[in-house]
Short mmCIF file of C-alpha atoms and ligand atoms in Angstrom, two decimals:
data_model
loop_
_atom_site.label_atom_id
_atom_site.label_comp_id
_atom_site.label_asym_id
_atom_site.label_seq_id
_atom_site.Cartn_x
_atom_site.Cartn_y
_atom_site.Cartn_z
CA MET O 795 112.62 -51.21 -130.57
CA THR O 796 111.14 -54.59 -129.84
CA ASP O 797 110.65 -55.97 -126.34
CA ASN O 798 113.50 -58.35 -126.94
CA ALA O 799 116.01 -55.64 -127.71
CA GLN O 800 115.27 -53.88 -124.43
CA ARG O 801 115.59 -56.96 -122.28
CA LYS O 802 118.88 -58.09 -120.82
CA PRO O 803 120.63 -60.18 -123.49
CA ILE O 804 120.71 -63.95 -123.13
CA PRO O 805 124.37 -64.93 -122.70
CA VAL O 806 125.90 -68.01 -124.32
CA THR O 807 126.63 -69.33 -120.85
CA GLN O 808 126.03 -68.31 -117.28
CA PRO O 809 127.69 -69.66 -114.13
CA PHE O 810 125.68 -71.84 -111.83
CA LEU O 811 125.65 -70.12 -108.41
CA PRO O 812 124.42 -72.09 -105.39
CA PRO O 813 122.31 -70.15 -102.84
CA LEU O 814 124.54 -67.51 -101.23
CA ASP O 815 123.63 -68.51 -97.66
CA GLU O 816 125.15 -71.92 -98.30
CA PHE O 817 128.52 -70.26 -98.92
CA ILE O 818 128.57 -68.21 -95.69
CA PRO O 819 129.65 -71.09 -93.38
CA TYR O 820 132.67 -71.71 -95.62
CA LEU O 821 133.66 -68.06 -95.35
CA GLU O 822 133.25 -68.13 -91.58
CA GLN O 823 135.58 -71.13 -91.50
CA ILE O 824 138.21 -69.27 -93.53
CA TRP O 825 137.94 -66.25 -91.21
CA GLU O 826 138.31 -68.56 -88.23
CA ASN O 827 141.32 -70.46 -89.65
CA LYS O 828 143.03 -67.37 -91.06
CA TRP O 829 144.54 -69.77 -93.63
CA LEU O 830 143.96 -68.10 -97.00
CA THR O 831 146.12 -70.08 -99.42
CA ASN O 832 149.08 -72.55 -99.69
CA ASN O 833 147.42 -75.95 -99.48
CA GLY O 834 144.92 -75.01 -96.77
CA PRO O 835 142.21 -77.31 -95.38
CA PHE O 836 139.62 -76.53 -98.09
CA HIS O 837 142.27 -76.99 -100.77
CA GLN O 838 143.18 -80.42 -99.39
CA GLN O 839 139.54 -81.40 -99.09
CA LEU O 840 138.71 -80.29 -102.64
CA GLU O 841 141.61 -82.32 -104.07
CA LYS O 842 140.29 -85.37 -102.23
CA GLU O 843 136.64 -84.88 -103.18
CA LEU O 844 137.46 -84.18 -106.84
CA CYS O 845 139.51 -87.39 -107.05
CA GLN O 846 136.47 -89.27 -105.79
CA TYR O 847 133.94 -87.45 -107.95
CA LEU O 848 135.98 -87.67 -111.14
CA GLY O 849 137.38 -91.16 -110.54
CA VAL O 850 141.07 -90.21 -110.78
CA GLU O 851 144.12 -91.01 -108.61
CA HIS O 852 145.81 -87.65 -108.14
CA ILE O 853 144.88 -84.06 -108.76
CA SER O 854 146.77 -80.82 -108.20
CA LEU O 855 144.65 -77.67 -108.01
CA PHE O 856 145.66 -74.48 -109.81
CA THR O 857 144.61 -70.86 -109.83
CA ASN O 858 143.49 -71.25 -113.47
CA GLY O 859 143.63 -73.72 -116.35
CA THR O 860 146.19 -71.81 -118.40
CA ILE O 861 148.87 -71.86 -115.68
CA ALA O 862 148.05 -75.56 -115.23
CA LEU O 863 148.71 -76.14 -118.97
CA VAL O 864 152.00 -74.21 -118.84
CA THR O 865 153.06 -76.16 -115.75
CA ALA O 866 152.04 -79.55 -117.17
CA LEU O 867 154.46 -79.06 -120.09
CA GLN O 868 157.21 -78.16 -117.61
CA ALA O 869 156.43 -81.10 -115.35
CA LEU O 870 157.12 -83.48 -118.25
CA ARG O 871 160.14 -81.43 -119.42
CA ILE O 872 158.74 -81.14 -122.94
CA GLY O 873 161.04 -79.57 -125.57
CA GLY O 874 161.14 -79.04 -129.34
CA GLU O 875 157.92 -79.51 -131.32
CA VAL O 876 154.47 -80.30 -130.00
CA ILE O 877 151.64 -81.45 -132.26
CA THR O 878 148.38 -79.68 -131.44
CA THR O 879 144.99 -78.54 -132.74
CA PRO O 880 144.09 -75.16 -134.24
CA TYR O 881 140.44 -75.74 -133.26
CA SER O 882 140.53 -74.76 -129.57
CA PHE O 883 140.63 -71.85 -127.17
CA VAL O 884 143.81 -69.85 -127.68
CA ALA O 885 145.26 -70.83 -124.28
CA THR O 886 146.05 -74.32 -125.62
CA SER O 887 148.71 -72.98 -128.01
CA HIS O 888 149.75 -70.06 -125.82
CA ALA O 889 150.92 -72.62 -123.23
CA LEU O 890 153.39 -73.88 -125.84
CA LEU O 891 154.78 -70.43 -126.62
CA TRP O 892 155.16 -69.70 -122.88
CA ASN O 893 157.47 -72.76 -122.81
CA ASN O 894 159.38 -71.81 -125.97
CA LEU O 895 157.91 -74.83 -127.74
CA ARG O 896 157.07 -74.94 -131.42
CA PRO O 897 153.41 -75.66 -132.16
CA VAL O 898 152.74 -77.96 -135.11
CA PHE O 899 149.09 -77.70 -136.14
CA VAL O 900 147.24 -80.67 -137.58
CA ASP O 901 143.69 -80.93 -138.87
CA VAL O 902 140.68 -82.19 -136.95
CA ASP O 903 138.20 -84.90 -137.81
CA PRO O 904 135.01 -83.16 -139.04
CA ASP O 905 132.71 -85.46 -137.06
CA SER O 906 134.43 -85.25 -133.67
CA PHE O 907 136.08 -81.77 -133.86
CA ASN O 908 139.16 -83.50 -132.39
CA MET O 909 142.63 -84.05 -133.86
CA ASP O 910 142.73 -86.69 -136.59
CA PRO O 911 145.23 -89.41 -135.54
CA ALA O 912 146.34 -89.96 -139.15
CA CYS O 913 147.27 -86.27 -139.37
CA ILE O 914 149.15 -86.51 -136.05
CA GLU O 915 151.21 -89.43 -137.30
CA ALA O 916 152.00 -87.67 -140.58
CA ALA O 917 153.27 -84.56 -138.73
CA ILE O 918 155.85 -86.32 -136.55
CA THR O 919 159.49 -85.21 -137.09
CA PRO O 920 162.68 -86.02 -135.15
CA GLN O 921 161.99 -82.85 -133.08
CA THR O 922 158.51 -83.95 -131.98
CA THR O 923 158.30 -84.70 -128.25
CA ALA O 924 154.61 -84.52 -127.39
CA ILE O 925 150.99 -84.35 -128.49
CA LEU O 926 148.79 -81.66 -126.92
CA ALA O 927 145.20 -82.64 -127.73
CA VAL O 928 141.84 -81.15 -126.72
CA HIS O 929 138.65 -83.06 -125.90
CA CYS O 930 136.65 -80.46 -127.80
CA TYR O 931 133.19 -79.73 -126.30
CA GLY O 932 133.90 -82.64 -123.91
CA LYS O 933 133.91 -85.25 -126.68
CA PRO O 934 136.68 -87.81 -126.17
CA CYS O 935 139.65 -87.71 -128.54
CA ALA O 936 140.65 -90.95 -130.23
CA VAL O 937 142.56 -91.80 -127.05
CA GLU O 938 143.58 -95.39 -127.90
CA GLU O 939 144.88 -94.45 -131.33
CA ILE O 940 146.72 -91.41 -129.97
CA GLN O 941 148.33 -93.58 -127.27
CA ARG O 942 149.39 -96.12 -129.88
CA ILE O 943 151.09 -93.36 -131.89
CA ALA O 944 152.73 -91.95 -128.76
CA ASP O 945 154.06 -95.40 -127.78
CA THR O 946 155.35 -96.07 -131.29
CA TYR O 947 157.26 -92.79 -131.53
CA GLY O 948 158.15 -92.25 -127.85
CA LEU O 949 155.99 -89.14 -127.39
CA ARG O 950 154.21 -87.76 -124.32
CA VAL O 951 150.49 -87.05 -124.44
CA ILE O 952 148.88 -84.10 -122.67
CA TYR O 953 145.14 -83.55 -122.84
CA ASP O 954 143.65 -80.10 -122.53
CA ALA O 955 140.50 -81.43 -120.82
CA ALA O 956 139.10 -77.98 -120.03
CA HIS O 957 135.75 -79.09 -121.53
CA ALA O 958 135.79 -82.62 -120.13
CA PHE O 959 134.79 -82.28 -116.48
CA GLY O 960 133.09 -85.48 -115.33
CA ILE O 961 133.35 -87.31 -118.66
CA ASP O 962 133.63 -91.09 -118.48
CA TYR O 963 134.75 -92.99 -121.54
CA LYS O 964 134.05 -96.72 -121.83
CA GLY O 965 133.27 -96.87 -118.13
CA SER O 966 136.11 -94.92 -116.52
CA SER O 967 137.30 -91.34 -116.34
CA LEU O 968 138.47 -89.87 -119.63
CA LEU O 969 141.00 -87.94 -117.54
CA ASN O 970 143.00 -91.11 -116.92
CA HIS O 971 144.17 -91.17 -120.55
CA GLY O 972 147.50 -89.68 -121.62
CA ASP O 973 150.34 -88.63 -119.31
CA LEU O 974 148.50 -85.62 -117.86
CA SER O 975 145.09 -83.97 -118.23
CA ILE O 976 144.30 -80.33 -117.54
CA LEU O 977 140.99 -78.99 -116.28
CA SER O 978 139.69 -75.43 -116.19
CA PHE O 979 137.33 -74.22 -113.48
CA HIS O 980 136.79 -70.81 -115.08
CA ALA O 981 133.42 -69.14 -114.47
CA THR O 982 132.20 -70.19 -117.94
CA LYS O 983 132.85 -73.90 -117.37
CA VAL O 984 130.44 -76.57 -116.10
CA PHE O 985 132.19 -76.68 -112.72
CA ASN O 986 133.72 -73.39 -111.62
CA THR O 987 135.72 -71.86 -108.79
CA PHE O 988 135.44 -68.28 -110.18
CA GLU O 989 138.90 -68.84 -111.73
CA GLY O 990 140.60 -72.18 -111.27
CA GLY O 991 142.07 -75.28 -112.81
CA ALA O 992 143.83 -78.55 -112.12
CA ILE O 993 146.25 -81.14 -113.41
CA VAL O 994 145.20 -84.78 -113.20
CA CYS O 995 148.20 -87.11 -112.93
CA PRO O 996 148.66 -90.85 -112.50
CA ASP O 997 151.21 -91.10 -109.65
CA ALA O 998 152.22 -89.43 -106.40
CA LYS O 999 155.74 -88.61 -107.59
CA THR O 1000 154.45 -86.61 -110.57
CA LYS O 1001 151.92 -84.86 -108.34
CA GLN O 1002 154.74 -83.85 -105.99
CA ARG O 1003 156.76 -82.37 -108.86
CA ILE O 1004 153.67 -80.47 -110.03
CA ASP O 1005 152.96 -79.25 -106.49
CA TYR O 1006 156.53 -77.88 -106.25
CA LEU O 1007 156.29 -76.24 -109.67
CA LYS O 1008 153.10 -74.37 -108.80
CA ASN O 1009 154.68 -73.03 -105.60
CA PHE O 1010 157.85 -71.36 -106.95
CA GLY O 1011 159.68 -74.73 -106.93
CA PHE O 1012 159.73 -74.96 -103.10
CA ALA O 1013 160.26 -78.54 -101.87
CA ASP O 1014 160.56 -77.38 -98.25
CA GLU O 1015 161.23 -74.16 -96.36
CA ILE O 1016 164.76 -73.72 -97.71
CA THR O 1017 164.94 -75.95 -100.79
CA VAL O 1018 163.98 -74.64 -104.22
CA THR O 1019 164.18 -77.39 -106.83
CA SER O 1020 163.14 -75.56 -110.02
CA PRO O 1021 162.14 -72.13 -111.33
CA GLY O 1022 158.49 -72.71 -110.51
CA ILE O 1023 155.64 -70.29 -110.87
CA ASN O 1024 152.86 -69.15 -108.55
CA GLY O 1025 149.93 -71.24 -109.70
CA LYS O 1026 148.27 -71.90 -106.37
CA MET O 1027 144.53 -72.06 -105.79
CA SER O 1028 143.29 -70.01 -102.80
CA GLU O 1029 141.06 -71.19 -99.96
CA PHE O 1030 138.24 -68.97 -101.24
CA GLN O 1031 138.31 -70.71 -104.63
CA ALA O 1032 138.60 -74.17 -103.05
CA ALA O 1033 135.70 -73.49 -100.65
CA PHE O 1034 133.49 -72.40 -103.53
CA GLY O 1035 134.54 -75.54 -105.42
CA LEU O 1036 133.44 -77.75 -102.50
CA LEU O 1037 130.05 -76.08 -102.50
CA GLN O 1038 129.73 -76.33 -106.31
CA LEU O 1039 130.57 -79.99 -106.19
CA LYS O 1040 127.44 -80.62 -104.11
CA HIS O 1041 125.30 -79.11 -106.88
CA VAL O 1042 127.17 -80.00 -110.04
CA ALA O 1043 125.31 -83.22 -110.88
CA ALA O 1044 121.96 -81.39 -110.69
CA ALA O 1045 123.38 -78.53 -112.77
CA ILE O 1046 124.47 -80.99 -115.48
CA THR O 1047 121.02 -82.64 -115.49
CA ALA O 1048 119.42 -79.23 -116.05
CA ARG O 1049 121.80 -78.63 -118.98
CA GLN O 1050 120.88 -82.02 -120.39
CA GLN O 1051 117.25 -80.90 -120.62
CA VAL O 1052 118.26 -77.77 -122.53
CA ASP O 1053 120.38 -79.93 -124.85
CA GLN O 1054 117.49 -82.32 -125.50
CA ARG O 1055 115.01 -79.52 -126.27
CA TYR O 1056 117.42 -78.03 -128.81
CA ARG O 1057 117.95 -81.43 -130.43
CA ASP O 1058 114.23 -82.11 -130.70
CA ALA O 1059 113.48 -78.69 -132.15
CA LEU O 1060 116.45 -78.09 -134.45
CA GLN O 1061 117.12 -81.48 -136.01
CA GLU O 1062 114.62 -81.02 -138.84
CA ILE O 1063 115.74 -77.56 -139.93
CA PRO O 1064 117.29 -77.72 -143.43
CA GLY O 1065 120.86 -76.47 -143.47
CA ILE O 1066 121.44 -76.83 -139.73
CA SER O 1067 123.37 -79.86 -138.56
CA LEU O 1068 123.73 -81.00 -134.98
CA PRO O 1069 126.86 -82.88 -133.98
CA PRO O 1070 125.66 -86.11 -132.35
CA LEU O 1071 126.34 -86.90 -128.71
CA PRO O 1072 129.24 -89.35 -128.24
CA ASP O 1073 128.23 -93.01 -128.10
CA GLN O 1074 130.88 -94.42 -125.76
CA ALA O 1075 130.97 -91.52 -123.33
CA ASN O 1076 128.58 -89.39 -121.34
CA SER O 1077 128.28 -85.67 -121.94
CA ASN O 1078 128.40 -82.72 -119.56
CA TYR O 1079 126.37 -80.59 -122.01
CA SER O 1080 128.83 -77.73 -121.65
CA TYR O 1081 128.33 -76.45 -125.22
CA PHE O 1082 125.67 -76.67 -127.87
CA PRO O 1083 127.45 -76.28 -131.23
CA ILE O 1084 125.45 -76.22 -134.45
CA LEU O 1085 126.80 -76.10 -138.01
CA VAL O 1086 125.21 -73.62 -140.40
CA ASN O 1087 125.52 -75.13 -143.87
CA GLU O 1088 124.95 -73.85 -147.41
CA ALA O 1089 121.33 -75.03 -147.45
CA TYR O 1090 120.40 -72.66 -144.61
CA PRO O 1091 119.00 -69.35 -145.91
CA LEU O 1092 121.45 -67.26 -143.87
CA SER O 1093 125.22 -67.43 -143.56
CA ARG O 1094 126.62 -68.36 -140.14
CA ASP O 1095 127.60 -64.75 -139.49
CA ALA O 1096 124.20 -63.46 -140.62
CA LEU O 1097 122.50 -65.85 -138.18
CA TYR O 1098 124.89 -64.74 -135.44
CA ASP O 1099 123.99 -61.08 -136.18
CA LYS O 1100 120.27 -61.84 -136.28
CA LEU O 1101 120.36 -63.58 -132.90
CA ARG O 1102 122.38 -60.72 -131.49
CA ALA O 1103 119.89 -58.16 -132.80
CA HIS O 1104 117.23 -60.05 -130.83
CA GLY O 1105 119.26 -60.11 -127.63
CA VAL O 1106 120.69 -63.63 -127.98
CA LEU O 1107 124.45 -63.84 -127.62
CA SER O 1108 125.67 -66.96 -129.40
CA ARG O 1109 129.40 -67.52 -129.88
CA ARG O 1110 131.47 -68.42 -132.93
CA TYR O 1111 133.42 -70.92 -130.94
CA PHE O 1112 136.05 -71.69 -132.30
CA TYR O 1113 136.57 -68.86 -134.75
CA PRO O 1114 139.04 -67.56 -135.69
CA LEU O 1115 141.25 -70.64 -135.61
CA ILE O 1116 144.32 -70.36 -133.40
CA SER O 1117 146.42 -70.90 -136.54
CA ASP O 1118 144.94 -67.69 -138.02
CA MET O 1119 146.04 -65.52 -135.11
CA PRO O 1120 148.99 -63.20 -135.72
CA MET O 1121 151.46 -65.01 -133.42
CA TYR O 1122 150.75 -68.38 -135.09
CA ARG O 1123 149.99 -67.81 -138.75
CA GLY O 1124 153.65 -67.67 -139.76
CA TYR O 1125 154.21 -71.33 -138.90
CA GLN O 1126 154.36 -73.68 -141.88
CA SER O 1127 151.70 -75.95 -140.32
CA ALA O 1128 149.28 -73.01 -139.87
CA ARG O 1129 148.55 -72.70 -143.61
CA PRO O 1130 144.82 -73.11 -144.29
CA ASP O 1131 145.48 -75.80 -146.92
CA ASN O 1132 147.03 -77.95 -144.17
CA LEU O 1133 143.85 -77.62 -142.07
CA PRO O 1134 140.85 -77.89 -144.44
CA TYR O 1135 138.33 -79.39 -142.00
CA SER O 1136 139.28 -76.99 -139.21
CA VAL O 1137 138.86 -74.05 -141.61
CA SER O 1138 135.47 -75.34 -142.73
CA LEU O 1139 134.18 -75.93 -139.18
CA ALA O 1140 135.36 -72.52 -137.99
CA LYS O 1141 133.34 -70.91 -140.79
CA ARG O 1142 130.14 -72.81 -140.00
CA VAL O 1143 130.03 -73.33 -136.24
CA LEU O 1144 127.84 -71.43 -133.81
CA CYS O 1145 127.49 -72.27 -130.11
CA LEU O 1146 124.01 -71.59 -128.76
CA PRO O 1147 123.21 -70.48 -125.21
CA ILE O 1148 123.18 -73.42 -122.79
CA PHE O 1149 123.17 -73.09 -119.02
CA THR O 1150 121.29 -74.30 -115.98
CA ASP O 1151 118.95 -71.34 -115.62
CA LEU O 1152 118.01 -70.91 -119.29
CA THR O 1153 114.20 -70.67 -119.22
CA ASP O 1154 111.93 -72.58 -121.62
CA LYS O 1155 110.59 -69.25 -122.82
CA ASP O 1156 114.02 -67.91 -123.74
CA GLN O 1157 114.98 -71.20 -125.33
CA ASN O 1158 111.80 -71.27 -127.43
CA ASN O 1159 112.61 -67.76 -128.54
CA ILE O 1160 116.08 -68.84 -129.70
CA ILE O 1161 114.62 -71.85 -131.52
CA GLU O 1162 112.03 -69.68 -133.30
CA LEU O 1163 114.69 -67.22 -134.43
CA ILE O 1164 116.71 -70.06 -135.96
CA ARG O 1165 113.62 -71.54 -137.61
CA GLY O 1166 113.40 -68.19 -139.37
C1 PLP J 189 138.78 -72.38 -120.73
C2 PLP J 189 139.83 -73.06 -121.53
C3 PLP J 189 141.20 -72.95 -121.22
C4 PLP J 189 141.73 -71.94 -120.23
O1 PLP J 189 141.35 -72.13 -118.94
P1 PLP J 189 141.40 -70.90 -117.91
O2 PLP J 189 140.99 -71.55 -116.62
O3 PLP J 189 140.43 -69.87 -118.37
O4 PLP J 189 142.80 -70.39 -117.88
C5 PLP J 189 142.11 -73.73 -121.92
N1 PLP J 189 141.72 -74.54 -122.91
C6 PLP J 189 140.43 -74.66 -123.27
C7 PLP J 189 140.07 -75.61 -124.36
C8 PLP J 189 139.44 -73.90 -122.61
O5 PLP J 189 138.16 -73.98 -123.00
#
């Protein structure tokens, strides 16, 4: 066994944890208040501070991103068919099934990994009510074109913005596009609250409806307006979020350095292509996808296995496609010939480890293994 195999494996991502002693005062406050959940003081403060940090008008915190997605579809009373992407985390489509909606998969653009607007337009039927798009790896979707299509056909637009924390597009928050945007604060994301999520919405009335829906539909002590769910974020999660927020800009800067070192080292390797950073938006460096092409001596899966054998845990993210999973592959739109670019990307993509505490030594190791 080599040294590498005996060491703790390098994960694809690792949460950024601020010094523990900085969290203790928050816990003391919770113990003092004895207010553990239901829109407590830390919850209110986090909603306010996130609006400021992200540059959005209204935000409603959730216990996780998936319940936020499910609730967002309910808040807009979406029915029938929803056009969406197969190239995402499975929760995107699951949120549709949880609402008895029919997913209609369309292909992505091979340069952006995001839904191709021409494919969206071609998939519209009289049953279509909404577009559920993903800003994949934090890269902005074609938001203007998608809005034009939505306006033309009277559709709602929901963005799964789980990867898009802190992304500005053409000078303002990407999260202000579409009718609603959903964030995830899961432990693996750039900004985390252990588990957590949020819906970003444009007006106070919509926020109120969302706030009712995440609290069983309660409008006041005795009035229940809808069959809502329990999607509330706790004070513990919110307190951790407030502490994270103080460190998140520095954490993203550290990720940027990892991203830059990979770019410098990997760009010349034949058969490896690096998706460029977006030109009209910033990045939060949440993922580092590479594409393993024919000209590389190993297949994508062989490279994945090689890295793994040396204690480096990359991820085939996103593979398999959502449309290949058993509960989706029966849909007409899930056929591989309807989704050629998605199929091709899913075969070639590999996400490399990127996180704040990745050491230069470990990163050099990963780079050398890919160099071969
Ligand atoms: C993480 C993620 C989700 C789910 O968020 P949770 O907070 O884990 O429920 C949804 N969509 C995408 C694209 C994600 O990456």
